[in-house]
Short mmCIF file of C-alpha atoms and ligand atoms in Angstrom, two decimals:
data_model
loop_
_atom_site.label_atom_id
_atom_site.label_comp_id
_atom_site.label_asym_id
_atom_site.label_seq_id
_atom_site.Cartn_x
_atom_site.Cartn_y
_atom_site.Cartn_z
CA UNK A 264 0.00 0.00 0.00
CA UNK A 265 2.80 2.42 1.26
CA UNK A 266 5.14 1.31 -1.87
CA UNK A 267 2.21 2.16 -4.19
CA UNK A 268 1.90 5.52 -2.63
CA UNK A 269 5.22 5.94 -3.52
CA UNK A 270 4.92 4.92 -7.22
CA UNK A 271 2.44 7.01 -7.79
CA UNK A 272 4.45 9.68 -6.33
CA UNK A 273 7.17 9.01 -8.43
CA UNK A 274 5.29 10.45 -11.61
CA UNK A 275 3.86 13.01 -9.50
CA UNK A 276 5.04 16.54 -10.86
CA UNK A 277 4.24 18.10 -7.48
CA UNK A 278 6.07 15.30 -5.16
CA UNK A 279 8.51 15.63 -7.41
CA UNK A 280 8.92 19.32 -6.93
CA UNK A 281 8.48 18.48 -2.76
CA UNK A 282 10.96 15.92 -2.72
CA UNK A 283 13.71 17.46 -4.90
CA UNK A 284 13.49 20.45 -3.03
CA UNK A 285 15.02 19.32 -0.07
CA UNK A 286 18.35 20.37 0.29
CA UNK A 287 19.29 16.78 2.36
CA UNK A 288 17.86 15.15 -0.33
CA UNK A 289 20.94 15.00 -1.86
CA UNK A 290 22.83 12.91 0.91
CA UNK A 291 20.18 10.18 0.38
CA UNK A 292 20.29 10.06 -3.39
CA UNK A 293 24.21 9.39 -3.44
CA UNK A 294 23.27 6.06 -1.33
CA UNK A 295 21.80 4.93 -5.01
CA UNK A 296 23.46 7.52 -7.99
CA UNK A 297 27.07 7.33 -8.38
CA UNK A 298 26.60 10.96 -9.01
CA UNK A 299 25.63 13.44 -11.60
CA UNK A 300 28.66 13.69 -14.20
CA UNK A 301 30.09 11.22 -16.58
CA UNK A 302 33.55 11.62 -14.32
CA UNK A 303 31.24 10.41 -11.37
CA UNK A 304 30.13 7.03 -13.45
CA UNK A 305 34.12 6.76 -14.95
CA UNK A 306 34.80 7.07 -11.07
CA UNK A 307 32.09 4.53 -9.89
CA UNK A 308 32.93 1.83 -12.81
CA UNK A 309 36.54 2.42 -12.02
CA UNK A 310 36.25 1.22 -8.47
CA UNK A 311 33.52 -1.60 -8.93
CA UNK A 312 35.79 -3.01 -11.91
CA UNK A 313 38.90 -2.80 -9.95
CA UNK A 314 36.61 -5.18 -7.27
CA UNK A 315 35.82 -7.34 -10.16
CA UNK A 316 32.57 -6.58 -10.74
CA UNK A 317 31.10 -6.28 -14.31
CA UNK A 318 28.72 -2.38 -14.33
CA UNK A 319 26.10 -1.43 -16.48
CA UNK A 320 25.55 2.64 -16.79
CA UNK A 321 21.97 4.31 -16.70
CA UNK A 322 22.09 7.92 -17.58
CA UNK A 323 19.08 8.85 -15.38
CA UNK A 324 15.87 10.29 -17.20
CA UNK A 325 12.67 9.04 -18.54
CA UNK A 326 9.10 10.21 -20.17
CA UNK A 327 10.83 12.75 -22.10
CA UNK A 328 8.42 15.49 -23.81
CA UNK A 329 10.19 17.00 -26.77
CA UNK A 330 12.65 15.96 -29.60
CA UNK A 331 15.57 18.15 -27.51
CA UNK A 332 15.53 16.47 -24.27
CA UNK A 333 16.18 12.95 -26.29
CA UNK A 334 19.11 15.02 -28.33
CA UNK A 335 20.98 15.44 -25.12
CA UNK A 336 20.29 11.90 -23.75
CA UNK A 337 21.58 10.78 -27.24
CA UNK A 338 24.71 13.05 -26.42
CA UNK A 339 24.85 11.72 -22.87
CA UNK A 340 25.11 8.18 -23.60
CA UNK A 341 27.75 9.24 -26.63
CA UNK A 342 29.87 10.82 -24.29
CA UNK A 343 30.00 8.38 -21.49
CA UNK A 344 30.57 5.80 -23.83
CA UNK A 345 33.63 8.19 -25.20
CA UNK A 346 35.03 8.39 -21.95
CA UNK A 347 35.03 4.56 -21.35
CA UNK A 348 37.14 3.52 -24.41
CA UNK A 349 40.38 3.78 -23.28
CA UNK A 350 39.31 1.53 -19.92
CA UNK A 351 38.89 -0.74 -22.68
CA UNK A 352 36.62 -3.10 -20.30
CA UNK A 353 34.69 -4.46 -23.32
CA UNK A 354 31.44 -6.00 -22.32
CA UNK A 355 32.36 -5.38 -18.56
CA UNK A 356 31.25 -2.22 -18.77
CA UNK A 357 28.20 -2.11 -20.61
CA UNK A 358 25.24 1.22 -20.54
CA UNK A 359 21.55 0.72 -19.82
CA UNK A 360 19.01 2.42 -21.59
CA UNK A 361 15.13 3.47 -21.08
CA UNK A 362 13.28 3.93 -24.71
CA UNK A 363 11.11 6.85 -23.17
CA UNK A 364 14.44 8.68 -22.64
CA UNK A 365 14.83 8.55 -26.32
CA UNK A 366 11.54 9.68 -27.68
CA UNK A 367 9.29 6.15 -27.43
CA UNK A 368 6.56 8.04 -26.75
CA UNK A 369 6.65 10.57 -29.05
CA UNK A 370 7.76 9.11 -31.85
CA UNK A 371 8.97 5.65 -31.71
CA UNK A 372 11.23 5.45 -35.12
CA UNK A 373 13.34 7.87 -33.50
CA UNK A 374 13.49 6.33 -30.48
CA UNK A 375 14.89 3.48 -32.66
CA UNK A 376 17.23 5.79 -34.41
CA UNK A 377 18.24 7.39 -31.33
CA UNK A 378 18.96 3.99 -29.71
CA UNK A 379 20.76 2.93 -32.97
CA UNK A 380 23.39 5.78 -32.64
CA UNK A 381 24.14 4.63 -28.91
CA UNK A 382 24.34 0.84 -29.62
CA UNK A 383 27.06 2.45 -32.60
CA UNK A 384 28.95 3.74 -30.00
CA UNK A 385 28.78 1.06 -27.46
CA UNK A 386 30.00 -1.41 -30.15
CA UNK A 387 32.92 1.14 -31.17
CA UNK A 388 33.84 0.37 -27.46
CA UNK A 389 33.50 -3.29 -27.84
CA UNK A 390 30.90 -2.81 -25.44
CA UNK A 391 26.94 -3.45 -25.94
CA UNK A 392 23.61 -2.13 -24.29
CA UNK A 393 20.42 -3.30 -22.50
CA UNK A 394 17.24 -1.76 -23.25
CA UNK A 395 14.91 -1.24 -19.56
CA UNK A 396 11.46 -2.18 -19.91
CA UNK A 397 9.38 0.44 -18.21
CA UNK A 398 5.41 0.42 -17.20
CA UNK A 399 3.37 -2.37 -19.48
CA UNK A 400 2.20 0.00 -21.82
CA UNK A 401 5.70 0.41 -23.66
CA UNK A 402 6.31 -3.31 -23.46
CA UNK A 403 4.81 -4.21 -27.22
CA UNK A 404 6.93 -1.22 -28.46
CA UNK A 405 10.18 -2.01 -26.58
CA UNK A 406 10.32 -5.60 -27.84
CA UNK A 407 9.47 -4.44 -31.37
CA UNK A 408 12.49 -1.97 -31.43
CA UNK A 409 14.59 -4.50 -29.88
CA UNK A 410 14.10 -6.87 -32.99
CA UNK A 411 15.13 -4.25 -35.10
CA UNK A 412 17.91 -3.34 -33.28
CA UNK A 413 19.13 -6.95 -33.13
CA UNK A 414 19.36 -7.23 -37.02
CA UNK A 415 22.58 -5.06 -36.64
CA UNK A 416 23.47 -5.52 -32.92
CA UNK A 417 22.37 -8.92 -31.79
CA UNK A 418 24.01 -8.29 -28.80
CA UNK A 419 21.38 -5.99 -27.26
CA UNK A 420 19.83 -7.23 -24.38
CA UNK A 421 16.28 -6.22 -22.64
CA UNK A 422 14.70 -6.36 -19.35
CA UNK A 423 11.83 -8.86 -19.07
CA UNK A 424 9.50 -8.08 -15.72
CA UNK A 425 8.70 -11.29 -13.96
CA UNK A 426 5.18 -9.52 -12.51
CA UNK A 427 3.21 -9.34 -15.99
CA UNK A 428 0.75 -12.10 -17.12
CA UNK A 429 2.64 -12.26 -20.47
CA UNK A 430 6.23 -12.53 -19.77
CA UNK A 431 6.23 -16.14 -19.60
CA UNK A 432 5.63 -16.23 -23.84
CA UNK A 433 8.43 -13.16 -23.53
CA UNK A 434 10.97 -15.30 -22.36
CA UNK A 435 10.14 -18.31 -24.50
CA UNK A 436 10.57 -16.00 -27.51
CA UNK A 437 13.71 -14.61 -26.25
CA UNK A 438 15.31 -17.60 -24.45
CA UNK A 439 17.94 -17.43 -27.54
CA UNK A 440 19.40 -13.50 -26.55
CA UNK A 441 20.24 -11.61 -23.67
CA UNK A 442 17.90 -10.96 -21.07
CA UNK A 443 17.54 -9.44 -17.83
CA UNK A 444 15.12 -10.94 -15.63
CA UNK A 445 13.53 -8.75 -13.09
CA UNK A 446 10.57 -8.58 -10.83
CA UNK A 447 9.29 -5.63 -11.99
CA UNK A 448 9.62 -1.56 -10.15
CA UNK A 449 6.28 -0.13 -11.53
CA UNK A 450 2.52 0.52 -10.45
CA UNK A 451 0.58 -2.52 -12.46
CA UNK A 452 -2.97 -3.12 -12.55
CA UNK A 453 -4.19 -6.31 -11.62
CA UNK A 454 -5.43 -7.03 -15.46
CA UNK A 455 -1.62 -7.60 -16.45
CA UNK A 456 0.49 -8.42 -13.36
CA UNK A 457 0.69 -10.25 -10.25
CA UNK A 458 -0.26 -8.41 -7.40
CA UNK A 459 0.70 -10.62 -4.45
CA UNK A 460 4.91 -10.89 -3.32
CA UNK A 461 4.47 -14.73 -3.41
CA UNK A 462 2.90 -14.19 -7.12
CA UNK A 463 5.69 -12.30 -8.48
CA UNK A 464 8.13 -14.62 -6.74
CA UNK A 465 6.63 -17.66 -8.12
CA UNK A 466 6.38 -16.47 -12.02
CA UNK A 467 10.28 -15.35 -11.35
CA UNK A 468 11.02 -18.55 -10.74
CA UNK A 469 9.04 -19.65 -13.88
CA UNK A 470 10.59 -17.24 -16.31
CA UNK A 471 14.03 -18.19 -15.38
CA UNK A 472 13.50 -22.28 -15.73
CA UNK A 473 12.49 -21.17 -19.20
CA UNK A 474 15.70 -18.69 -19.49
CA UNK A 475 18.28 -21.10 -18.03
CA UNK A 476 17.20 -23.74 -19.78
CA UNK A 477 17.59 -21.62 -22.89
CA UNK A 478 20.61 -21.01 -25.28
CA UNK A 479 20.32 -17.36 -24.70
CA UNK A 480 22.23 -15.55 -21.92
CA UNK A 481 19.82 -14.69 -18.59
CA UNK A 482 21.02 -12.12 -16.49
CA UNK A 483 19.33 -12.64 -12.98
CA UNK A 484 18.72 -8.87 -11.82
CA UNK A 485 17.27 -9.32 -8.29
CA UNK A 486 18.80 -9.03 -4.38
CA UNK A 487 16.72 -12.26 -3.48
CA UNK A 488 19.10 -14.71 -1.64
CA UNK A 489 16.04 -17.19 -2.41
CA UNK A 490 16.35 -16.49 -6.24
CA UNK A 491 19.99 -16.36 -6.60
CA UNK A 492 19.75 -20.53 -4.72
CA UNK A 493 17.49 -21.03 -7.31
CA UNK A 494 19.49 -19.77 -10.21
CA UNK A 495 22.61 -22.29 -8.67
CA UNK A 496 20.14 -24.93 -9.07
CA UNK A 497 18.70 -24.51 -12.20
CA UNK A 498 22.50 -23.49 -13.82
CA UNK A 499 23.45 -27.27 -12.33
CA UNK A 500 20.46 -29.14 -13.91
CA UNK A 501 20.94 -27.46 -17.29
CA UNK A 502 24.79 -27.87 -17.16
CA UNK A 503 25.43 -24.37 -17.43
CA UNK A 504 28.64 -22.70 -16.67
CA UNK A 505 29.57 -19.86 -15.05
CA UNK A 506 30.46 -17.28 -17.87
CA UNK A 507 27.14 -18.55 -19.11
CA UNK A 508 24.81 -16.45 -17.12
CA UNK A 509 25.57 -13.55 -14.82
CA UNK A 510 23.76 -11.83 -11.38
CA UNK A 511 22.80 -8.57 -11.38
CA UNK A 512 22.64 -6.24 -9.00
CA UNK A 513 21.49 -2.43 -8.07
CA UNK A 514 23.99 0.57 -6.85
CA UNK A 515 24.40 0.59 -3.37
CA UNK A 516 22.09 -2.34 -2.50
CA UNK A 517 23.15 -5.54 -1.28
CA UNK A 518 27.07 -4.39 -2.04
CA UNK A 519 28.43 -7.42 0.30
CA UNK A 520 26.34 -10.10 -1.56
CA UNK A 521 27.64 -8.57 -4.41
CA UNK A 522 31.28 -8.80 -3.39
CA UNK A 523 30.28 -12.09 -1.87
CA UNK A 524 28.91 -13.31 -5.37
CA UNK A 525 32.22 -12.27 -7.49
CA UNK A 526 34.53 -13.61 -4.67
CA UNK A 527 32.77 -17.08 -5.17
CA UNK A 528 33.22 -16.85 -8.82
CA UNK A 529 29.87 -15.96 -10.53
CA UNK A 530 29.68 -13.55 -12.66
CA UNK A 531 28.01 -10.15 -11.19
CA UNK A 532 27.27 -7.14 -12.84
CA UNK A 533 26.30 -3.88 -11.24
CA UNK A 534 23.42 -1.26 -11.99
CA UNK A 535 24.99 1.88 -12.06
CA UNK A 536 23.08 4.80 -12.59
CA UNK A 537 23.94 8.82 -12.66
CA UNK A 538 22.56 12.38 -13.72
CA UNK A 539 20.72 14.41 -12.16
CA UNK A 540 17.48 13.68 -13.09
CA UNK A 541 17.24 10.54 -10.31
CA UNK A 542 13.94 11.29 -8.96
CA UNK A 543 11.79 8.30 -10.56
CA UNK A 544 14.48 6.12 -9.98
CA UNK A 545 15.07 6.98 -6.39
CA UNK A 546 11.49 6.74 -5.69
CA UNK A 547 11.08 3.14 -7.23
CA UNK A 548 14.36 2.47 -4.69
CA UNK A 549 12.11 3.69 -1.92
CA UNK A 550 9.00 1.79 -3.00
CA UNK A 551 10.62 -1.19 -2.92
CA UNK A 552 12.16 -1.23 0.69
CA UNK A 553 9.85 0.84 3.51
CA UNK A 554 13.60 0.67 5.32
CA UNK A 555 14.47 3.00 3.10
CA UNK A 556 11.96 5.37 3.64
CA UNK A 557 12.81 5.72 7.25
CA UNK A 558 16.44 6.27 6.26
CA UNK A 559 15.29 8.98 3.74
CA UNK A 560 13.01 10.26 6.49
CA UNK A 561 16.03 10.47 9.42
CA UNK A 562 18.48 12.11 6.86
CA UNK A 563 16.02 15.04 6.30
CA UNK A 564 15.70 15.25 9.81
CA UNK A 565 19.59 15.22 10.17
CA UNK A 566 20.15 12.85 12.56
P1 FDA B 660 12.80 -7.96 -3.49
O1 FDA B 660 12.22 -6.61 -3.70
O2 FDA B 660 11.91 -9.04 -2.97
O3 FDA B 660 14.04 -7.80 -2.53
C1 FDA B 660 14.79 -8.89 -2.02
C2 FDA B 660 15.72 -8.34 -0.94
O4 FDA B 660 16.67 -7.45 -1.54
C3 FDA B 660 15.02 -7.48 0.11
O5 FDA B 660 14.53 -8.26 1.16
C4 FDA B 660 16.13 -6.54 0.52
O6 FDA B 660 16.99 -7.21 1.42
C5 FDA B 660 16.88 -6.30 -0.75
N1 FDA B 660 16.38 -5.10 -1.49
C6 FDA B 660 15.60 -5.10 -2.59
N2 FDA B 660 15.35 -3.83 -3.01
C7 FDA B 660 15.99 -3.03 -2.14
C8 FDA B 660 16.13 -1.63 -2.03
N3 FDA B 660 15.55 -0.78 -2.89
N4 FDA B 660 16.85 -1.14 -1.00
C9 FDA B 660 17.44 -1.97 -0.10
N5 FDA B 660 17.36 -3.33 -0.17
C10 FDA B 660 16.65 -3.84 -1.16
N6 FDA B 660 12.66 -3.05 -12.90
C11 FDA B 660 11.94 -2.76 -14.02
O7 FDA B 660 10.70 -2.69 -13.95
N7 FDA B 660 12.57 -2.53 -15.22
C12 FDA B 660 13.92 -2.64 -15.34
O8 FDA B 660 14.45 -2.45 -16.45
C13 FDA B 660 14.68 -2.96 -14.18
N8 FDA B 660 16.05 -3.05 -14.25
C14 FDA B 660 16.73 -3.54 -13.16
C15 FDA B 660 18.10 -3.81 -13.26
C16 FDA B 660 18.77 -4.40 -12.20
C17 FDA B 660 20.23 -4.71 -12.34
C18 FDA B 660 18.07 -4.73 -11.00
C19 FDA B 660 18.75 -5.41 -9.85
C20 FDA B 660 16.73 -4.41 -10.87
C21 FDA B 660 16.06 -3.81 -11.93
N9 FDA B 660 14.71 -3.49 -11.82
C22 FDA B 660 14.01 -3.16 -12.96
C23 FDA B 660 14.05 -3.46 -10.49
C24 FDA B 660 13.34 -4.76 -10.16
O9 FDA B 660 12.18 -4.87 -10.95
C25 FDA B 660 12.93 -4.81 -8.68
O10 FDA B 660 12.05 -3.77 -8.39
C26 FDA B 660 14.10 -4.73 -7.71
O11 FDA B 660 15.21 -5.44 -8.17
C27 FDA B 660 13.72 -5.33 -6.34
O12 FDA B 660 13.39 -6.69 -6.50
P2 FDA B 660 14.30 -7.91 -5.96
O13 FDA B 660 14.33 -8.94 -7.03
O14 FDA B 660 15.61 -7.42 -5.51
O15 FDA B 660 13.44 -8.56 -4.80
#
């Protein structure tokens, strides 16, 4: 109830106004951004890579409203990817990218053209992207630009959300690429996803038997110890190695499992977003864990 509160608040104009106004805000935020600047990410990737830990780089921002604003994300992602060539990490360092950023909802041929010029630039790095999937109205669209994409970068990957009716026939159709399996950060209705915990956890499970048992290469993006057992298992029955599959997991949560994870050999990538414009994503963080809400809440208080 409280996390959908916060959901909805996340696409609130007005919260958003509230929330960013706070001048402690700030302090919270760097608990999940690695900060606003492409020196910030170089900085973060740096460090996690050093660990050896695999990243992948959001530049923050979504639901943009004019041909401009996806321009500069364009430019963002160009840059970034500029300033990671001569780490020459490869696929270690890899960017993640949300289609409504780019124009998907204005016009979604050059969303596909916009993604097209980043994917371009990944591969001059030797490096490749993941498309996000955001609320279930975009889904059709995402997976359609994805295909097309895929003629000339087969590489691309997408994120697959465990919590909606149809991502069981998602994953069968994609069990061939790479995909990111997730339980889903948005507000559903209960006409295309699983409301209940249990639910979401179940059809996780179900999407990754299909995903593992695949030729394809899952990524398991989740913090649940339970799902990560279950990913050992299921990587055992279906003979899969080690470089075959990779964990995945978000900046700043969970960072000893994550050590944990790459000191025990598996492959572990982490989520590493920056920019400024981190209040969606900081509110999904929030929605998901109450904890963090009371954290959020001391800070502003300063104690
Ligand atoms: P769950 O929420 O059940 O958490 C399991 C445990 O992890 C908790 O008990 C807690 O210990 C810890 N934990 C989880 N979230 C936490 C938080 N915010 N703060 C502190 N601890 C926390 N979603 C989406 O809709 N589209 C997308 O493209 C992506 N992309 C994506 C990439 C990556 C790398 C990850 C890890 C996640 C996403 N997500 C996403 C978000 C995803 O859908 C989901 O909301 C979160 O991962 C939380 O779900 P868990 O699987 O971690 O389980």
């Amino acid at each position: 109830m409280f996390g959908s509160l916060l959901l909805a608040g996340s696409r609130s104009p007005l919260a958003r106004r509230a929330v960013s106004g706070f001048p402690l805000t700030r302090k919270v935020v760097e608990r999940f951004v690695a900060g606003e600047s492409p020196d910030d990410a170089v900085t973060a990737t740096r460090r996690l890579t050093g660990a050896g830990l695999a990243v992948t780089i959001d530049h923050l921002g979504e639901e943009v409203r004019d041909t401009q604003a996806t321009i500069d994300a364009v430019k963002a992602y160009v840059t970034l990817l500029g300033a990671l060539r001569p780490l020459e990490l490869g696929r270690r360092a890899e960017v993640s990218v949300k289609l409504s950023a780019l124009g998907q909802a204005l016009d979604a041929p050059m969303a596909l053209d916009n993604a097209r010029r980043i994917c371009e630039a990944a591969r001059d790095c030797g490096s490749t992207v993941t498309l996000d999937m955001e609320d279930h109205t975009t889904v059709d669209s995402t997976l359609e630009i994805l295909r097309a994409l895929r003629e000339d970068f087969p590489e691309t990957g997408v994120a697959i959300q465990a919590y909606l009716f149809r991502s069981e026939g998602d994953c069968r159709d994609l069990a061939g690429s790479r995909v990111r399996l997730v339980k889903g950060a948005y507000s559903e209705p209960a006409t295309v996803a699983y409301q209940k915990k249990a639910h979401v956890d179940m059809a996780y499970v179900r999407c990754l038997k299909i995903l593992m048992e695949g030729t394809g290469y899952p990524m398991v993006a989740t913090h649940d110890d339970r799902l990560i057992a279950i990913t050992e298992l299921l990587a055992d029955r279906n003979d899969r190695d080690r470089d075959s599959y990779e964990y995945q997991m978000l900046y700043g949560i969970r960072t000893d499992k994550q050590e944990a994870l790459a000191g025990a050999g598996s492959r572990i990538r982490v989520y590493v977003p920056y920019g400024d414009d981190w209040y969606g994503y900081f509110m999904r963080r929030l929605a998901e864990r109450p904890a963090n809400v009371g954290f959020f809440l001391r800070s502003l208080r300063g104690k």
